[in-house]
Each structure stands twice: as C-alpha cells, then as structure tokens.
Coordinates of C-alpha atoms in Angstrom, one line a residue:
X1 CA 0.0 0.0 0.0
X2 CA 1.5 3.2 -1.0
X3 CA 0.4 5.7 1.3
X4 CA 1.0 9.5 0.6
X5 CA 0.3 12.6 3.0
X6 CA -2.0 15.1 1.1
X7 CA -2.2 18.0 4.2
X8 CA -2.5 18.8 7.5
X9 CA -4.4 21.0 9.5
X10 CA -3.7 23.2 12.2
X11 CA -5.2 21.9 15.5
X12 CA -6.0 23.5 18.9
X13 CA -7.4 20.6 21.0
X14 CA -5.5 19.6 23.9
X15 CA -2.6 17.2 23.9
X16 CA -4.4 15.8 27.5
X17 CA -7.8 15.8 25.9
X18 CA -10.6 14.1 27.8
X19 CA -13.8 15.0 26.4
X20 CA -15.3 11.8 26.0
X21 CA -16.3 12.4 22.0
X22 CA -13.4 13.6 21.2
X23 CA -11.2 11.4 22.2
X24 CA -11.3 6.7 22.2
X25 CA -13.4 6.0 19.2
X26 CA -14.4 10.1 18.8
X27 CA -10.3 10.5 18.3
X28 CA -10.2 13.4 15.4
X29 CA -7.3 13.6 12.8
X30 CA -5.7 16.1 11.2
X31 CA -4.0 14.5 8.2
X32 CA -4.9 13.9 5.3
X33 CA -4.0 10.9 3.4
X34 CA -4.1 9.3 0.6
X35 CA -3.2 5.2 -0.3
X36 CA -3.2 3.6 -3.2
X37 CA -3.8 -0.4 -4.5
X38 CA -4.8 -0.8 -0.6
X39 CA -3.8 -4.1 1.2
X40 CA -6.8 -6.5 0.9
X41 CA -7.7 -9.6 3.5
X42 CA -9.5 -11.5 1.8
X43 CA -11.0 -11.2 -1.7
X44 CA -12.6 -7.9 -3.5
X45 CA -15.4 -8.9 -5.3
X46 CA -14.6 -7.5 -9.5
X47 CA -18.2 -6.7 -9.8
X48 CA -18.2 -4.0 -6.6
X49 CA -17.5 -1.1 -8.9
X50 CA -18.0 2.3 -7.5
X51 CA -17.1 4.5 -4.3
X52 CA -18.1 4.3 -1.0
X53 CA -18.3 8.0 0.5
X54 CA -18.5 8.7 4.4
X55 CA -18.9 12.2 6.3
X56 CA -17.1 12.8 9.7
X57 CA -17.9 15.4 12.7
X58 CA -13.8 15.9 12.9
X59 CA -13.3 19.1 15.4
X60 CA -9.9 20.7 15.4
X61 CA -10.3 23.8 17.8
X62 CA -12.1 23.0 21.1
X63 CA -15.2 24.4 22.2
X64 CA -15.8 27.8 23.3
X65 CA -17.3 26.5 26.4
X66 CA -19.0 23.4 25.8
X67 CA -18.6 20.4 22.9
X68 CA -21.2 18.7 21.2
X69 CA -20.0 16.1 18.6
X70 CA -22.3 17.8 16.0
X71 CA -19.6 21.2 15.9
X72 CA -17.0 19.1 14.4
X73 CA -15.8 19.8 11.1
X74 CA -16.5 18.1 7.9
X75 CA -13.9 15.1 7.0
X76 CA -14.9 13.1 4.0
X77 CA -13.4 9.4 3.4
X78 CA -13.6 7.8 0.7
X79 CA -12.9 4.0 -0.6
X80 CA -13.4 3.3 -4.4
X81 CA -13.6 -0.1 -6.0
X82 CA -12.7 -1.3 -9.3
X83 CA -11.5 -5.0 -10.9
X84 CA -10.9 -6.3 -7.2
X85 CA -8.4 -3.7 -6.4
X86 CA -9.3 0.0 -3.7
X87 CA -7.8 3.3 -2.8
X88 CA -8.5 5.6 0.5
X89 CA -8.7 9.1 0.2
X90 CA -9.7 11.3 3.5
X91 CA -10.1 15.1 3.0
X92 CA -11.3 18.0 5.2
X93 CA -14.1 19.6 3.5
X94 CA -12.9 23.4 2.9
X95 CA -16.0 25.1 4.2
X96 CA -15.8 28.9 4.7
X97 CA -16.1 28.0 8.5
X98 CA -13.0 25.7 8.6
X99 CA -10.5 28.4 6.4
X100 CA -11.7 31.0 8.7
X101 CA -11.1 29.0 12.2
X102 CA -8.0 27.8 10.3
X103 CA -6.1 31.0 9.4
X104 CA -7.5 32.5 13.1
X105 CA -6.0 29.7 14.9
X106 CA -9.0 28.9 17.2
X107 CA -12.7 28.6 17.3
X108 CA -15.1 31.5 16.3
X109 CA -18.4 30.5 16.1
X110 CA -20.6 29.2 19.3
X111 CA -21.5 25.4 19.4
X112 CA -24.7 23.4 19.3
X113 CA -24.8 23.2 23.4
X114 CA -23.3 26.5 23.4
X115 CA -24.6 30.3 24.1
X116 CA -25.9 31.7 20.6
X117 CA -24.3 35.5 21.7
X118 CA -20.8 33.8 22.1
X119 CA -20.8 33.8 18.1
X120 CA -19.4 37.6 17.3
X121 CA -20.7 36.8 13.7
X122 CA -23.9 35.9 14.8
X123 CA -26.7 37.3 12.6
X124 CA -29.4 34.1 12.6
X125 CA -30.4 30.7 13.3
X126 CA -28.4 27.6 12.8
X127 CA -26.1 27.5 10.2
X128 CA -27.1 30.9 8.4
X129 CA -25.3 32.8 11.5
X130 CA -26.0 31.3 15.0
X131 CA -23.9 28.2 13.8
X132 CA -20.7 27.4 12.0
X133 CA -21.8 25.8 8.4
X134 CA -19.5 22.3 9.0
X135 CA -20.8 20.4 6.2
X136 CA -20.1 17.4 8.5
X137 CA -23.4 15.4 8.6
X138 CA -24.3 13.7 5.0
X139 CA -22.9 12.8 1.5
X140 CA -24.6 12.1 -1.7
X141 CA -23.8 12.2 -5.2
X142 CA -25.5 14.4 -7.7
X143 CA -24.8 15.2 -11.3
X144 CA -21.4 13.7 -10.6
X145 CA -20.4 15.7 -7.7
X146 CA -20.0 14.8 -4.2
X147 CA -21.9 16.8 -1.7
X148 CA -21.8 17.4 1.8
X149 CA -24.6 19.2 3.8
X150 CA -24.9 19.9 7.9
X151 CA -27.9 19.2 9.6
X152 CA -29.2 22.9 10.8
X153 CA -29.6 24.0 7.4
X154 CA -26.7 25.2 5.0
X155 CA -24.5 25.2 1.9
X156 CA -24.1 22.0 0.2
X157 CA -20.3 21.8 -0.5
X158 CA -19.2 20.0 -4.0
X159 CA -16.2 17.5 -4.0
X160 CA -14.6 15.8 -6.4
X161 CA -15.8 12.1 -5.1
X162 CA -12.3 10.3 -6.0
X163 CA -10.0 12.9 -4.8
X164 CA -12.5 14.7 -2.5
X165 CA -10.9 18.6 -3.7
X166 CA -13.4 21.1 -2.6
X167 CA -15.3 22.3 -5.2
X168 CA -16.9 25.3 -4.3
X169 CA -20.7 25.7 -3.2
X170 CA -23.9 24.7 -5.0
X171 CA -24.9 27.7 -6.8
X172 CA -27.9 26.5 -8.8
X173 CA -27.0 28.7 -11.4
X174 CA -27.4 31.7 -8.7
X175 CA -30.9 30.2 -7.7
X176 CA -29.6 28.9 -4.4
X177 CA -31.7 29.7 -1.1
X178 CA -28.6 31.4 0.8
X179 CA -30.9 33.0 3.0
X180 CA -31.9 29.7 4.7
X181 CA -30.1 27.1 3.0
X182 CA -30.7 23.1 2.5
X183 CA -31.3 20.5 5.1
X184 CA -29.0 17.2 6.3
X185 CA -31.0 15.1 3.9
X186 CA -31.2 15.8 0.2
X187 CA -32.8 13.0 -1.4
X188 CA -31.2 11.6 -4.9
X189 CA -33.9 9.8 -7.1
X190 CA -31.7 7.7 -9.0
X191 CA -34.5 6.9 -11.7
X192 CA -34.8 10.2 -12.9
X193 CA -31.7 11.9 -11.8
X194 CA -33.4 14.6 -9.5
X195 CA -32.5 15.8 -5.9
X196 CA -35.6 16.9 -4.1
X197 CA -34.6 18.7 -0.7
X198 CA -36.2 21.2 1.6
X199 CA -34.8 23.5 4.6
X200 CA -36.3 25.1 7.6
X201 CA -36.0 28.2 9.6
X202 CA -37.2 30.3 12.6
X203 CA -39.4 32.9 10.1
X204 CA -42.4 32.0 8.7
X205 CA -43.2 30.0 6.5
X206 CA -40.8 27.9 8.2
X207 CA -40.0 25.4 5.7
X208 CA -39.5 24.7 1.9
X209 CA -39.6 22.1 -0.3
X210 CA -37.1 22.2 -3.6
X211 CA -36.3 20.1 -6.9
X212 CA -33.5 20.1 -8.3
X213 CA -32.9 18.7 -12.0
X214 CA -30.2 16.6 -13.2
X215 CA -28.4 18.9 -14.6
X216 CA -28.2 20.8 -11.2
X217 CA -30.9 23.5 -11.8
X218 CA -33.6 24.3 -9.7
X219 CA -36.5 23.9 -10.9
X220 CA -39.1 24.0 -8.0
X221 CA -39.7 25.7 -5.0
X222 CA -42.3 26.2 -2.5
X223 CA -43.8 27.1 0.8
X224 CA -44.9 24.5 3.2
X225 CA -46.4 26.6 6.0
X226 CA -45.7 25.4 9.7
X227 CA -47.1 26.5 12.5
X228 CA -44.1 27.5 14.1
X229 CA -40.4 27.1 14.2
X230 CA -39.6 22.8 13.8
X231 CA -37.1 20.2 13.8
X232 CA -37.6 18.3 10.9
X233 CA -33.9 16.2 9.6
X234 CA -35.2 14.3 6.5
X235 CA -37.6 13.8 4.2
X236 CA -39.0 11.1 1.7
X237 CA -40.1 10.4 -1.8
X238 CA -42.1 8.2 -4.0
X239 CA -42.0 8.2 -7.9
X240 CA -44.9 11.0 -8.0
X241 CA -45.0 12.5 -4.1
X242 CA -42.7 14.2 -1.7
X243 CA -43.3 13.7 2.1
X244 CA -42.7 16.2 4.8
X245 CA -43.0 16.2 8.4
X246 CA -44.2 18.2 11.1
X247 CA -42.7 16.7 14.2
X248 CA -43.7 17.5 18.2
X249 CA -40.6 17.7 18.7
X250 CA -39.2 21.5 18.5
X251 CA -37.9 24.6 20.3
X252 CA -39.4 26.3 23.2
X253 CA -41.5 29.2 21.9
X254 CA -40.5 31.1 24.8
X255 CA -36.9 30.5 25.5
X256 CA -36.7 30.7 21.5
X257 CA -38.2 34.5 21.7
X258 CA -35.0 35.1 24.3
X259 CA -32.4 33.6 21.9
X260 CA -32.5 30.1 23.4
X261 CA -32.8 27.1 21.6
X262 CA -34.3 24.5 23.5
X263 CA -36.4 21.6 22.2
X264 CA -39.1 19.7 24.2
X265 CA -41.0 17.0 23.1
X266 CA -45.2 17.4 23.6
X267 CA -46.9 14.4 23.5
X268 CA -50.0 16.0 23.4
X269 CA -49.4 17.0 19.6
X270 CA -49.7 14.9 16.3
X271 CA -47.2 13.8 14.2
X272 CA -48.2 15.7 10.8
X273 CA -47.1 14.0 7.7
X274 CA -47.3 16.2 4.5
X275 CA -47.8 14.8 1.1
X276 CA -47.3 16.4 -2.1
X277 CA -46.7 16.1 -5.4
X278 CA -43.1 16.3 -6.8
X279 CA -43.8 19.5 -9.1
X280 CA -46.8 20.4 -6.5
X281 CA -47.6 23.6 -5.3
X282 CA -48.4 24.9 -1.7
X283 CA -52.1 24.0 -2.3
X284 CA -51.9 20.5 -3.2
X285 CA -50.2 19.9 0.2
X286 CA -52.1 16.8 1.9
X287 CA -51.8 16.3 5.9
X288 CA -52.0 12.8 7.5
X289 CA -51.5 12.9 11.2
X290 CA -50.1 9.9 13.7
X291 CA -48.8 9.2 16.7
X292 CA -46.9 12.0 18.4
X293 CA -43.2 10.8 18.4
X294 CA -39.7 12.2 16.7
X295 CA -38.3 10.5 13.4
X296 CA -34.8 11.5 13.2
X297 CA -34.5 9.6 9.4
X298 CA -36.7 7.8 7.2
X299 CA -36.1 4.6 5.4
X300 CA -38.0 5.3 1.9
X301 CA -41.8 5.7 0.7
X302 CA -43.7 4.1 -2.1
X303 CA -47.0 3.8 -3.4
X304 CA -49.6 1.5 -3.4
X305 CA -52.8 1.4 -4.8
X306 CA -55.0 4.5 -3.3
X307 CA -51.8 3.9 -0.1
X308 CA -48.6 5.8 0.0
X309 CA -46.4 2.7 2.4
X310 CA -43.6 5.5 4.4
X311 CA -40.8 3.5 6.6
X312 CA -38.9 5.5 8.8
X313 CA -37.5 5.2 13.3
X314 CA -40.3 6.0 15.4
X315 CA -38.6 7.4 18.7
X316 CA -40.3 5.7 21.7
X317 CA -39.3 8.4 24.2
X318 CA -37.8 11.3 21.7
X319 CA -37.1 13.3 25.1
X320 CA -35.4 10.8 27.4
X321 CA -35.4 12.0 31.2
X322 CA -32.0 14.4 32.1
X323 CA -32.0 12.6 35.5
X324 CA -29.0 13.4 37.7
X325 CA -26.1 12.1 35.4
X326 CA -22.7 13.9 34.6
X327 CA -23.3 17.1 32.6
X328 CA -22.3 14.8 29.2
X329 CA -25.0 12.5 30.5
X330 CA -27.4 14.6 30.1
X331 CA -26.4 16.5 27.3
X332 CA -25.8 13.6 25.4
X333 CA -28.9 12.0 26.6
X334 CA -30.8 12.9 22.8
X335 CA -27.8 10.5 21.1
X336 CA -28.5 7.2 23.2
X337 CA -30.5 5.2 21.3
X338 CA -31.0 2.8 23.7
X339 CA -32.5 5.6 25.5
X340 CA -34.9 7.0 22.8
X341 CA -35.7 3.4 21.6
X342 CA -36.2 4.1 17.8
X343 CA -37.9 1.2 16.4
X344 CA -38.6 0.1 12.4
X345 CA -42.2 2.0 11.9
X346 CA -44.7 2.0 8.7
X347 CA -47.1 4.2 8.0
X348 CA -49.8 4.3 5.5
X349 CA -51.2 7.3 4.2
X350 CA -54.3 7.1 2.2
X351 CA -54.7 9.3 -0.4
X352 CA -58.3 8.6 -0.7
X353 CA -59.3 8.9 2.7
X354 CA -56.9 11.0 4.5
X355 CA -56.6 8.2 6.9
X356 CA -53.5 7.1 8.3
X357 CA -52.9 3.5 10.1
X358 CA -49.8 3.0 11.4
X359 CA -47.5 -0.4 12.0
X360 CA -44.5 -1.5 14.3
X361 CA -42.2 -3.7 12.3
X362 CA -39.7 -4.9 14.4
X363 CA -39.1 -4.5 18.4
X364 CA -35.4 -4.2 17.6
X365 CA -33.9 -0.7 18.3
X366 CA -32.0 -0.2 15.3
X367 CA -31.3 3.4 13.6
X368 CA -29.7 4.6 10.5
X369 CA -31.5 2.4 8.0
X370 CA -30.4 2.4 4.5
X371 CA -31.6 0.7 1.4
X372 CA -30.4 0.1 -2.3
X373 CA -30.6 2.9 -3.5
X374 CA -32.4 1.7 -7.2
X375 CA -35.5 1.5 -5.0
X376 CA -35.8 4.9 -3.4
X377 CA -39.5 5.6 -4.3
X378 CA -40.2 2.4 -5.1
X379 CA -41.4 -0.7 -3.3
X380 CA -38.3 -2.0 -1.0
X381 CA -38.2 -5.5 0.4
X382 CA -34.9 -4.9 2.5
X383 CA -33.4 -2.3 5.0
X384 CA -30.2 -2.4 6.0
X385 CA -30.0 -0.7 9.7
X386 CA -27.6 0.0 13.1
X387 CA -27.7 -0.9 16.5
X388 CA -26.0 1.0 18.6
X389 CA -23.8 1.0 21.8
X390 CA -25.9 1.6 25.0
X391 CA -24.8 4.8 26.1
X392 CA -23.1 5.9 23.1
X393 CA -23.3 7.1 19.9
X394 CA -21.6 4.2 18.6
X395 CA -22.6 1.7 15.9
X396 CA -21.5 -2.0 17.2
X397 CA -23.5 -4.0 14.3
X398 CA -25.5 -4.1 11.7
X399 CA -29.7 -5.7 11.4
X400 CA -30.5 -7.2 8.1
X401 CA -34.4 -6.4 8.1
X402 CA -36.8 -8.1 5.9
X403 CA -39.9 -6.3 5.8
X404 CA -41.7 -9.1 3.9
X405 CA -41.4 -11.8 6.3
X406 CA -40.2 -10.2 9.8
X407 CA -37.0 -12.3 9.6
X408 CA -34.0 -10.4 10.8
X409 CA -30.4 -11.2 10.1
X410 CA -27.3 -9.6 12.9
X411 CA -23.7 -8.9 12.5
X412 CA -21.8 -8.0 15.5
X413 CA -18.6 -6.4 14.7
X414 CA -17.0 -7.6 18.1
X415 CA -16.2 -5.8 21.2
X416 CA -14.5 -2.2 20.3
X417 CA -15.3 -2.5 17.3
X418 CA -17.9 1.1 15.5
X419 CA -18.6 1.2 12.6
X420 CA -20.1 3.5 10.1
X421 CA -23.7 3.9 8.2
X422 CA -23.6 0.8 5.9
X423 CA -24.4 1.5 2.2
X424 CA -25.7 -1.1 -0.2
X425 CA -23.9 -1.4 -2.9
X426 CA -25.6 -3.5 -6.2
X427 CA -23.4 -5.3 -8.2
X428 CA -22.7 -4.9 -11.4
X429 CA -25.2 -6.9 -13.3
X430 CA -27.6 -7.3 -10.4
X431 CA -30.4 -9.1 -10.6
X432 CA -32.6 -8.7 -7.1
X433 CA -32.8 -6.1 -4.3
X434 CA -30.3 -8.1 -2.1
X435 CA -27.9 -8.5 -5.2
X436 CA -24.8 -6.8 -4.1
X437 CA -22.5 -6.0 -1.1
X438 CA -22.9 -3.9 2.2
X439 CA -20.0 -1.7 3.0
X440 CA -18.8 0.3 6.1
X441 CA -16.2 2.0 7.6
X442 CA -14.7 0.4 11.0
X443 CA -12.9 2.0 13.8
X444 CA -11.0 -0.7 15.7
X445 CA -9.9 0.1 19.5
X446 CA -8.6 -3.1 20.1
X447 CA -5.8 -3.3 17.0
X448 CA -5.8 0.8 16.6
X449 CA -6.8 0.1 13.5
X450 CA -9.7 1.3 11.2
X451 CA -10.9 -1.0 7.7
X452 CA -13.9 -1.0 5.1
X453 CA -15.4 -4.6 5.3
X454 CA -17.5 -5.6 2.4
X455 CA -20.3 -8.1 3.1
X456 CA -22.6 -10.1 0.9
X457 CA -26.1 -8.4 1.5
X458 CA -27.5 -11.6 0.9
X459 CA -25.4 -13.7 3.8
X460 CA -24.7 -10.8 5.9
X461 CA -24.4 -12.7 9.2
X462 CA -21.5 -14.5 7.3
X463 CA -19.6 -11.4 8.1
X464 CA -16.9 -10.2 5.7
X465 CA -15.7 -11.3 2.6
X466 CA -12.8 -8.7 2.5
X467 CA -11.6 -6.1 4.7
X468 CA -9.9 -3.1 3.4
X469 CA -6.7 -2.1 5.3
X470 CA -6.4 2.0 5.5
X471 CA -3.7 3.7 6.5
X472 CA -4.8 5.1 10.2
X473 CA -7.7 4.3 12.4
X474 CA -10.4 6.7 11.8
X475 CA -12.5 9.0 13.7
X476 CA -16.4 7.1 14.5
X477 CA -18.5 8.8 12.2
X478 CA -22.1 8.3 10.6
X479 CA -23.9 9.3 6.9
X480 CA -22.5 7.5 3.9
X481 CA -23.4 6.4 0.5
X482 CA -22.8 4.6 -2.1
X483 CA -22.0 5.6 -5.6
X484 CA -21.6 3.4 -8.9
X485 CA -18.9 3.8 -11.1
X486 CA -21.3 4.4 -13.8
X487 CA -22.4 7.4 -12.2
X488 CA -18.7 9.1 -11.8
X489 CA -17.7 11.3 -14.6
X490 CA -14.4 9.5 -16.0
X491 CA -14.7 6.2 -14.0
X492 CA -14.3 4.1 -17.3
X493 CA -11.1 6.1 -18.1
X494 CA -8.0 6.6 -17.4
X495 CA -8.3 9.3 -14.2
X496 CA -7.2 9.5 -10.6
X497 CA -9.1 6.5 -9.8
X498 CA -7.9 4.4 -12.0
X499 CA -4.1 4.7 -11.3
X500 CA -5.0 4.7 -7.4
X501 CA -5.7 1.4 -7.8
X502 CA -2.8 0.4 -10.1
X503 CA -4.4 0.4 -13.4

C-alpha cells in the first residue's frame, strides 16, 4: 500500500484531551491521506464497482465553552472499487467556516450546546449565522459531484468524489436559497436523476420544499407553511409525491423569543405528515396525522394502490429524562439510542381517505436504515440498519431487516469495534434487491486500527468477505453512500481513480 500525506491541518485541542467524544473512538485527525492499491484480506469482489463516500464530525479547535460532537468539522473518506483492487482518500471539506477558524488559529463560532451570543458573527439561526456551516453530517452524489450538507440547514459543499478537492458551493446557477439554506437530507432519485430537498428556519413559512434537476438547476420551490419554528432532519419520496413532516418535537417558543434554543417533546401534539406532489404547489399539500413521536431519518416511501407505504424510526421516548447524570449525560442523553428506543415504523397514508394507520415492524432498536438505493420511491423488500452502543453514539452491528417476512439477520462487529452507516452497494449486473455488497467503515480500538469490510447483503451474518486495510484508524463517524462507477464522470477512463488502484 503506498500511502501518501496530502495536508495537514492546524489543530488547537489539547494534547491531554478528555472530552469523551473527542477522544477513544471520537479520536479526530488532522491528516490527510491518501493510499493507493490498498492491502486487501480476503477477496474484492470484480463486480463491486464504485465508491463508497463517508462524512465525519472531525473538530480541530475545542469548544468555546461546551462540545457537542455535532460542531466538528467536515472530514470526507472515501474508498473506491474497481477490478478487485481499492484506494483511501480522507479530506477536510474546505468550508468557509474551517478556512476562517483555520487562518485565526481557534474557534469563532458558538456550538450546538453553546450560548448563541458567544458567536461575534452571529446574525441568525443555525447555520445561516448562529452556527458554524460544518458540512459534517451527509454525502450524496448528484450530477457527478460529491456533496456534503450539515444538519441545521446550509451550503451544500461539491467534491470531487475520488479525490475529494473542494469544489466550491452549489450555486444552482445563482438560484440557491442562501438565505436559509438546505437540510441534512437531500434525497437523490436515481431513476430520474433529481435531488428533491427542503430546509427550515425560525421565520415563517418555516419550511421549503425544492427540486433540483439533473443537470443541477432548480426547478421547483415552494412554501410549506408550519405553524411555528420545527425540527424536521429528513424527508422522503415516491416516484410522484414528496413527504414532509411536522414533528412534536421542536424549540421552546419562549426561550426561542429570548435567543435560546431549547427543544421539548409534547406528547400532546400529532405527528403531521405532509404529502405532495413532486412538481406540486403549496395548495396541493395533503396532511396525515399519527402518533406524536420524533423520526430522526426515514427509510423510503412508495405507493400502493389509493396507499402511500412511508418507513422510517419512530422514537419511543424522543425526550429521554435528564436525571441526575454527569453534565455529558445529560447532554448527550438525545444520542443514546438505547434511550430514545427508535424502532422500524410503517405508516400508510391514504390518499383517498386521508386516513393514516400506522404499524410497528420490528421491536429491535435499530437506527440509521439504508436501502439500495435503485429502489428509493419504489417498493423495497430490504433495510439495512444499526444498533447501537448503549450509552453511546456508537454503531457496534448491523440488522438485516426483511420487511416481507419479519425475519432479521445480525452482524456483530465484536467488542470495540464502531462502525459506520452501511451502504448497499448493487453489483454490477444485479439481478434482485439483495444483489450486491454492504460496506462500512470500522474504527478498531482493540488493534488501533480502522478497515472497510464488504459483506454479501444476501449472507450478511456471514460477516466479511474482504476487509480493506487503510492507512490510520479513523474517527467514528455516521452518513455514507454509495456511488456506482457508472455514475462518476471518468470512471471508465484513465483518471485518478484508476491509477489509485494500479491500473
């Protein structure tokens, strides 16, 4: 494995560091690397052909006061495929925020857990001011371009998904919402090429829903009136319908009038579900309301008959007691899933009736679900889903769920052992749902060690059929995906990725 050092950056944290998610599996790195024709246990499959991107909350300056593991900066890793061979690239993602913090040597905008006033350039909510713009939480490909987005609304950052260069910003040909930005989740249909998205804010309307062709432009936009400042993360999609949500869970009103941002959970509101069509307008907007509870990220929606079938994490407790813990404990209280007890949900929303019935599908706390991705919108047989560390926010293995029969298949990835959101990954040639290979990003603390196993989706409690050295053990982190070579501008020639990998 030839491993070359592409940069460094300039970090602030203490060498006696103790915070405890920034340091064991939450350990941050500041180099950047690169390695090509990896070392392989086991054998690559030839027909896994693509990349495998992964976002990282990777802080370099410590908090002004207090750390959540949300601040961290944006680290994008990367592990690309091709004839049985890999390469490993890891990059910062140069957001405005990181340059600035970077040539000022230390932090300069207030954290998630933090005072809003300790930000001297704060002009707004979240990531439009109150926040800095990280670009840490997902990853997608669009159009050929990687990009990264942060979950309280911002730019969406455009890399180079073999080298992972900075791009620039999505500009939409100069139709981009600046003033309130996009949310965690964009949404690629991989059908017909579109992104569909939507962001939020604290001034009314307080969310939008978007389109965005596949040739990057926007070409829809609209209002979906709340009835106050929300939460919402992420969203879902059938062939003809978007689906928004309106979630109990949000700020204070009051502490949020005094600059505070401070979200409660009231049971005594619905869930509200809002469907409309792709290219719809305000107007169309149907509402479907269910159980009050928090859904931090769907699964994927589909139609059926008069039915639209939505799959998402309904939270069992979304606002776990504080109790009388450390002040980590309780701050950290909203990432223990063990706490929150998010459990495998469907809802069906008729469009007939305006009825919704709703479904538990599993008792097993899992989180995280992904899916292949040539069935977003469509009718989906398999999610692929975490469970996580009691405690923690920490994925320890990996639930094959079959929505079809209830039969569940585990993978443990052994004691100390995280891993990563696992993305399905077809193979070339597929023939089924399950056709293809699950891949992840490990963080070992027993060897000090990080890989990328590959598993066959179809015998996943086999475990791995190869494991992908890289070159240092890597920070825990979450959102992934998974991109096909066909879908990568150059892939079939001659570029960057093909001589990482020897060829």
């Amino acid at each position: 494995m030839d491993i070359e050092v592409l940069g460094r950056a300039i970090s602030t944290l203490p060498a006696d560091d103790d915070h405890p998610y920034r340091t064991g599996p939450w350990r941050p790195q500041t180099v950047e690397r690169k390695a090509d024709d990896c070392v392989v246990i086991g054998e690559l499959p030839t027909d896994l052909d693509g990349v495998y991107l992964r976002n990282t909350e990777n802080p370099v300056h410590p908090a002004m006061s207090v750390y959540h593991p949300f601040d961290g900066d944006g680290m994008v890793h990367v592990v690309g495929f091709r004839d049985g061979k890999a390469f490993y690239r890891n990059r910062f993602v140069r957001t405005d925020g990181f340059l600035a913090e970077q040539e000022a040597g230390r932090p300069l905008w207030a954290g998630l857990a933090e005072d809003p006033a300790k930000s001297p350039t704060q002009t707004g909510w979240g990531a439009r001011g109150r926040m800095k713009d990280a670009s840490s939480t997902d990853v997608i490909l669009h159009n050929g371009v990687a990009l990264t987005s942060f979950y309280q609304c911002g730019d969406l950052y455009r890399l180079n998904p073999t080298t992972l260069e900075t791009l620039g910003k999505s500009d939409w040909h100069g139709k981009f919402p600046g003033d309130v930005g996009v949310s965690a989740h964009p949404k690629l249909d991989e059908h017909t090429g579109e992104m569909l998205f939507f962001n939020y804010s604290t001034r009314a309307p307080y969310m939008h829903y978007g389109v965005v062709d596949a040739r990057d432009n926007l070409v829809h936009y609209v209002d979906v009136p709340l009835p106050g400042p929300r939460l919402p993360h992420d969203m879902a999609f059938t062939e003809n319908y978007a689906i928004l949500n309106d979630m109990p869970l949000f700020w204070e009103p009051e502490a949020l009038q005094a600059g505070k941002y401070a979200a409660r959970f009231h049971p005594e509101i619905p869930t509200r579900l809002a469907v409309i069509p792709r290219r719809g307008q305000t107007s169309d907007i149907q509402w479907f309301e269910g159980a009050p509870t928090y859904v931090l990220h769907w699964v994927n929606a589909y139609e059926e008959g008069d039915e639209i079938v939505l799959d998402g994490f309904f939270q069992t407790d979304p606002e776990p007691p504080a109790g009388n813990g450390t002040i980590y404990q309780r701050m950290f209280r909203f990432l223990d899933n063990e706490l929150m007890g998010p459990k495998l949900h469907r809802w069906r929303l008729n469009l007939k009736t305006g009825r919704t019935k709703e479904e538990r599908l599993t008792e097993t706390t899992t989180e995280f679900g992904m899916i292949n991705g040539l069935h977003g919108g469509r009718r989906h047989r398999y999610t692929y889903a975490a469970t996580a560390l009691p405690g923690w926010f920490l994925f320890n293995g990996l639930v094959k769920h079959d929505l079809d029969t209830g039969r569940e298949e585990h993978y443990s990835f052994g004691e100390g052992v995280f891993a990563s959101e696992t993305a399905m990954a077809p193979r070339i040639g597929s023939t089924g749902e399950d056709d293809g290979y699950l891949v992840t990003i490990t963080s070992d603390m027993n060897r000090d060690l990080s890989e990328c196993l590959v598993l066959d989706a179809r015998n996943v409690a086999d475990g791995p059929v190869a494991r992908v050295q890289l070159p240092e053990r890597v920070s825990s982190g979450t959102h992934s995906t998974w991109a096909p070579g066909s879908a990568i501008p150059g892939w079939g020639e001659r570029d960057d990725a093909a001589t990482a990998i020897g060829l």
